[in-house]
PDB file of C-alpha atoms in Angstrom:
ATOM      1  CA  UNK A   6     -42.823 -88.365  34.656  1.00  0.00           C
ATOM      2  CA  UNK A   7     -45.350 -88.748  37.223  1.00  0.00           C
ATOM      3  CA  UNK A   8     -44.762 -85.543  39.114  1.00  0.00           C
ATOM      4  CA  UNK A   9     -44.343 -83.434  35.629  1.00  0.00           C
ATOM      5  CA  UNK A  10     -47.788 -84.550  35.040  1.00  0.00           C
ATOM      6  CA  UNK A  11     -49.233 -83.697  38.422  1.00  0.00           C
ATOM      7  CA  UNK A  12     -47.767 -80.578  37.546  1.00  0.00           C
ATOM      8  CA  UNK A  13     -49.052 -79.618  34.241  1.00  0.00           C
ATOM      9  CA  UNK A  14     -52.511 -80.407  35.149  1.00  0.00           C
ATOM     10  CA  UNK A  15     -51.990 -77.887  38.517  1.00  0.00           C
ATOM     11  CA  UNK A  16     -50.625 -74.845  35.817  1.00  0.00           C
ATOM     12  CA  UNK A  17     -53.424 -76.145  33.154  1.00  0.00           C
ATOM     13  CA  UNK A  18     -56.015 -75.473  36.049  1.00  0.00           C
ATOM     14  CA  UNK A  19     -55.190 -72.021  36.962  1.00  0.00           C
ATOM     15  CA  UNK A  20     -54.541 -71.094  33.713  1.00  0.00           C
ATOM     16  CA  UNK A  21     -57.973 -72.056  32.458  1.00  0.00           C
ATOM     17  CA  UNK A  22     -59.022 -70.375  35.898  1.00  0.00           C
ATOM     18  CA  UNK A  23     -57.276 -67.152  35.203  1.00  0.00           C
ATOM     19  CA  UNK A  24     -56.993 -66.769  31.451  1.00  0.00           C
ATOM     20  CA  UNK A  25     -61.071 -65.738  30.750  1.00  0.00           C
ATOM     21  CA  UNK A  26     -60.750 -63.190  33.762  1.00  0.00           C
ATOM     22  CA  UNK A  27     -57.600 -61.458  32.203  1.00  0.00           C
ATOM     23  CA  UNK A  28     -59.309 -61.030  28.865  1.00  0.00           C
ATOM     24  CA  UNK A  29     -61.813 -60.209  30.794  1.00  0.00           C
ATOM     25  CA  UNK A  30     -60.463 -56.819  31.820  1.00  0.00           C
ATOM     26  CA  UNK A  31     -58.359 -56.159  28.362  1.00  0.00           C
ATOM     27  CA  UNK A  32     -61.718 -55.754  26.998  1.00  0.00           C
ATOM     28  CA  UNK A  33     -62.886 -53.322  30.058  1.00  0.00           C
ATOM     29  CA  UNK A  34     -59.423 -51.436  30.067  1.00  0.00           C
ATOM     30  CA  UNK A  35     -60.224 -51.079  25.601  1.00  0.00           C
ATOM     31  CA  UNK A  36     -63.536 -48.974  26.571  1.00  0.00           C
ATOM     32  CA  UNK A  37     -61.501 -47.300  29.734  1.00  0.00           C
ATOM     33  CA  UNK A  38     -58.966 -45.913  27.014  1.00  0.00           C
ATOM     34  CA  UNK A  39     -62.169 -44.833  24.428  1.00  0.00           C
ATOM     35  CA  UNK A  40     -63.623 -43.120  27.389  1.00  0.00           C
ATOM     36  CA  UNK A  41     -60.177 -40.586  28.359  1.00  0.00           C
ATOM     37  CA  UNK A  42     -59.365 -40.507  24.538  1.00  0.00           C
ATOM     38  CA  UNK A  43     -63.507 -38.941  24.265  1.00  0.00           C
ATOM     39  CA  UNK A  44     -62.503 -36.814  26.969  1.00  0.00           C
ATOM     40  CA  UNK A  45     -59.744 -35.233  25.591  1.00  0.00           C
ATOM     41  CA  UNK A  46     -60.913 -34.687  22.466  1.00  0.00           C
ATOM     42  CA  UNK A  47     -64.217 -32.734  24.189  1.00  0.00           C
ATOM     43  CA  UNK A  48     -61.708 -30.506  26.154  1.00  0.00           C
ATOM     44  CA  UNK A  49     -59.709 -29.902  23.017  1.00  0.00           C
ATOM     45  CA  UNK A  50     -63.033 -28.678  21.288  1.00  0.00           C
ATOM     46  CA  UNK A  51     -63.876 -26.892  23.837  1.00  0.00           C
ATOM     47  CA  UNK A  52     -60.837 -25.050  23.458  1.00  0.00           C
ATOM     48  CA  UNK A  53     -61.428 -24.797  19.895  1.00  0.00           C
ATOM     49  CA  UNK A  54     -64.482 -23.194  20.289  1.00  0.00           C
ATOM     50  CA  UNK A  55     -63.161 -20.851  22.894  1.00  0.00           C
ATOM     51  CA  UNK A  56     -60.735 -19.492  20.328  1.00  0.00           C
ATOM     52  CA  UNK A  57     -62.935 -19.522  17.278  1.00  0.00           C
ATOM     53  CA  UNK A  58     -66.607 -19.331  18.833  1.00  0.00           C
ATOM     54  CA  UNK A  59     -67.902 -22.807  17.211  1.00  0.00           C
ATOM     55  CA  UNK A  60     -66.900 -26.028  17.143  1.00  0.00           C
ATOM     56  CA  UNK A  61     -65.238 -27.724  13.966  1.00  0.00           C
ATOM     57  CA  UNK A  62     -67.810 -28.263  11.671  1.00  0.00           C
ATOM     58  CA  UNK A  63     -69.041 -31.888  10.673  1.00  0.00           C
ATOM     59  CA  UNK A  64     -66.874 -31.696   7.358  1.00  0.00           C
ATOM     60  CA  UNK A  65     -63.887 -31.112   9.199  1.00  0.00           C
ATOM     61  CA  UNK A  66     -64.248 -33.372  11.638  1.00  0.00           C
ATOM     62  CA  UNK A  67     -61.427 -33.872  14.181  1.00  0.00           C
ATOM     63  CA  UNK A  68     -58.517 -33.641  12.032  1.00  0.00           C
ATOM     64  CA  UNK A  69     -58.900 -29.438  12.605  1.00  0.00           C
ATOM     65  CA  UNK A  70     -57.886 -30.143  16.089  1.00  0.00           C
ATOM     66  CA  UNK A  71     -54.550 -30.830  14.830  1.00  0.00           C
ATOM     67  CA  UNK A  72     -54.218 -29.032  11.161  1.00  0.00           C
ATOM     68  CA  UNK A  73     -55.767 -25.192  10.446  1.00  0.00           C
ATOM     69  CA  UNK A  74     -59.045 -24.993   8.391  1.00  0.00           C
ATOM     70  CA  UNK A  75     -58.457 -23.426   5.308  1.00  0.00           C
ATOM     71  CA  UNK A  76     -61.560 -20.849   6.696  1.00  0.00           C
ATOM     72  CA  UNK A  77     -61.002 -20.255   9.839  1.00  0.00           C
ATOM     73  CA  UNK A  78     -58.685 -17.525  10.092  1.00  0.00           C
ATOM     74  CA  UNK A  79     -59.235 -17.583  14.645  1.00  0.00           C
ATOM     75  CA  UNK A  80     -57.523 -21.155  14.890  1.00  0.00           C
ATOM     76  CA  UNK A  81     -54.873 -21.053  17.570  1.00  0.00           C
ATOM     77  CA  UNK A  82     -54.110 -24.880  17.566  1.00  0.00           C
ATOM     78  CA  UNK A  83     -53.155 -27.524  17.704  1.00  0.00           C
ATOM     79  CA  UNK A  84     -55.358 -28.438  20.154  1.00  0.00           C
ATOM     80  CA  UNK A  85     -54.368 -31.958  20.029  1.00  0.00           C
ATOM     81  CA  UNK A  86     -50.113 -32.912  20.734  1.00  0.00           C
ATOM     82  CA  UNK A  87     -50.464 -35.716  18.069  1.00  0.00           C
ATOM     83  CA  UNK A  88     -52.877 -36.761  15.337  1.00  0.00           C
ATOM     84  CA  UNK A  89     -55.954 -37.708  16.415  1.00  0.00           C
ATOM     85  CA  UNK A  90     -55.676 -41.415  17.312  1.00  0.00           C
ATOM     86  CA  UNK A  91     -58.521 -44.636  16.047  1.00  0.00           C
ATOM     87  CA  UNK A  92     -60.177 -46.091  18.698  1.00  0.00           C
ATOM     88  CA  UNK A  93     -58.723 -48.802  20.722  1.00  0.00           C
ATOM     89  CA  UNK A  94     -60.501 -51.020  17.707  1.00  0.00           C
ATOM     90  CA  UNK A  95     -58.271 -49.732  15.146  1.00  0.00           C
ATOM     91  CA  UNK A  96     -61.724 -47.644  14.240  1.00  0.00           C
ATOM     92  CA  UNK A  97     -62.138 -43.475  13.488  1.00  0.00           C
ATOM     93  CA  UNK A  98     -64.127 -41.829  16.113  1.00  0.00           C
ATOM     94  CA  UNK A  99     -67.340 -40.833  14.532  1.00  0.00           C
ATOM     95  CA  UNK A 100     -67.678 -36.702  14.892  1.00  0.00           C
ATOM     96  CA  UNK A 101     -70.479 -34.386  13.833  1.00  0.00           C
ATOM     97  CA  UNK A 102     -71.660 -31.236  14.725  1.00  0.00           C
ATOM     98  CA  UNK A 103     -74.340 -30.318  14.854  1.00  0.00           C
ATOM     99  CA  UNK A 104     -75.117 -32.791  16.583  1.00  0.00           C
ATOM    100  CA  UNK A 105     -77.788 -34.929  17.410  1.00  0.00           C
ATOM    101  CA  UNK A 106     -77.377 -35.213  21.176  1.00  0.00           C
ATOM    102  CA  UNK A 107     -75.618 -31.358  22.091  1.00  0.00           C
ATOM    103  CA  UNK A 108     -73.431 -28.667  20.095  1.00  0.00           C
ATOM    104  CA  UNK A 109     -71.637 -31.836  19.098  1.00  0.00           C
ATOM    105  CA  UNK A 110     -71.748 -35.688  18.812  1.00  0.00           C
ATOM    106  CA  UNK A 111     -68.611 -37.601  19.475  1.00  0.00           C
ATOM    107  CA  UNK A 112     -68.404 -41.585  19.571  1.00  0.00           C
ATOM    108  CA  UNK A 113     -67.125 -45.061  19.190  1.00  0.00           C
ATOM    109  CA  UNK A 114     -69.096 -48.011  18.171  1.00  0.00           C
ATOM    110  CA  UNK A 115     -66.982 -50.562  20.591  1.00  0.00           C
ATOM    111  CA  UNK A 116     -65.745 -53.456  19.830  1.00  0.00           C
ATOM    112  CA  UNK A 117     -67.641 -54.973  16.869  1.00  0.00           C
ATOM    113  CA  UNK A 118     -67.825 -51.326  15.257  1.00  0.00           C
ATOM    114  CA  UNK A 119     -71.768 -51.866  15.166  1.00  0.00           C
ATOM    115  CA  UNK A 120     -74.254 -49.220  16.827  1.00  0.00           C
ATOM    116  CA  UNK A 121     -75.956 -50.689  19.987  1.00  0.00           C
ATOM    117  CA  UNK A 122     -74.481 -52.966  21.547  1.00  0.00           C
ATOM    118  CA  UNK A 123     -74.008 -54.803  25.462  1.00  0.00           C
ATOM    119  CA  UNK A 124     -71.021 -54.989  27.251  1.00  0.00           C
ATOM    120  CA  UNK A 125     -67.391 -55.196  25.591  1.00  0.00           C
ATOM    121  CA  UNK A 126     -69.727 -54.039  22.259  1.00  0.00           C
ATOM    122  CA  UNK A 127     -71.302 -51.026  24.130  1.00  0.00           C
ATOM    123  CA  UNK A 128     -70.956 -47.853  21.843  1.00  0.00           C
ATOM    124  CA  UNK A 129     -68.791 -45.064  23.583  1.00  0.00           C
ATOM    125  CA  UNK A 130     -70.551 -41.979  23.624  1.00  0.00           C
ATOM    126  CA  UNK A 131     -70.108 -37.888  24.507  1.00  0.00           C
ATOM    127  CA  UNK A 132     -73.535 -37.534  25.843  1.00  0.00           C
TER     128      UNK A 132
END
């Protein structure tokens, strides 16, 4: 019985040491996924611009990469293989065209869903 108790204490100590490091990796991987998705959106937006001569307007948003906008005869998509995914935290990506930081702005507000933040709560942007 004493040996079983010692083993449980050792397993508990290992879990206490490894657990926080493992969960920190999960937060970093979500940010990496968001950066990769924004990069894919940028490539699709550039292809849209090559075909149509402009980026999708802000009101059409990223949906214009999947379905033809009614007022776009030169659309040659879809530019994404699947529907526009939500960010890793389950919220829609932000898109604005014309942008404040370039031709368009594309962003996710990170884990907290609020502008700004640090670490896992930091914004992921295209600029």
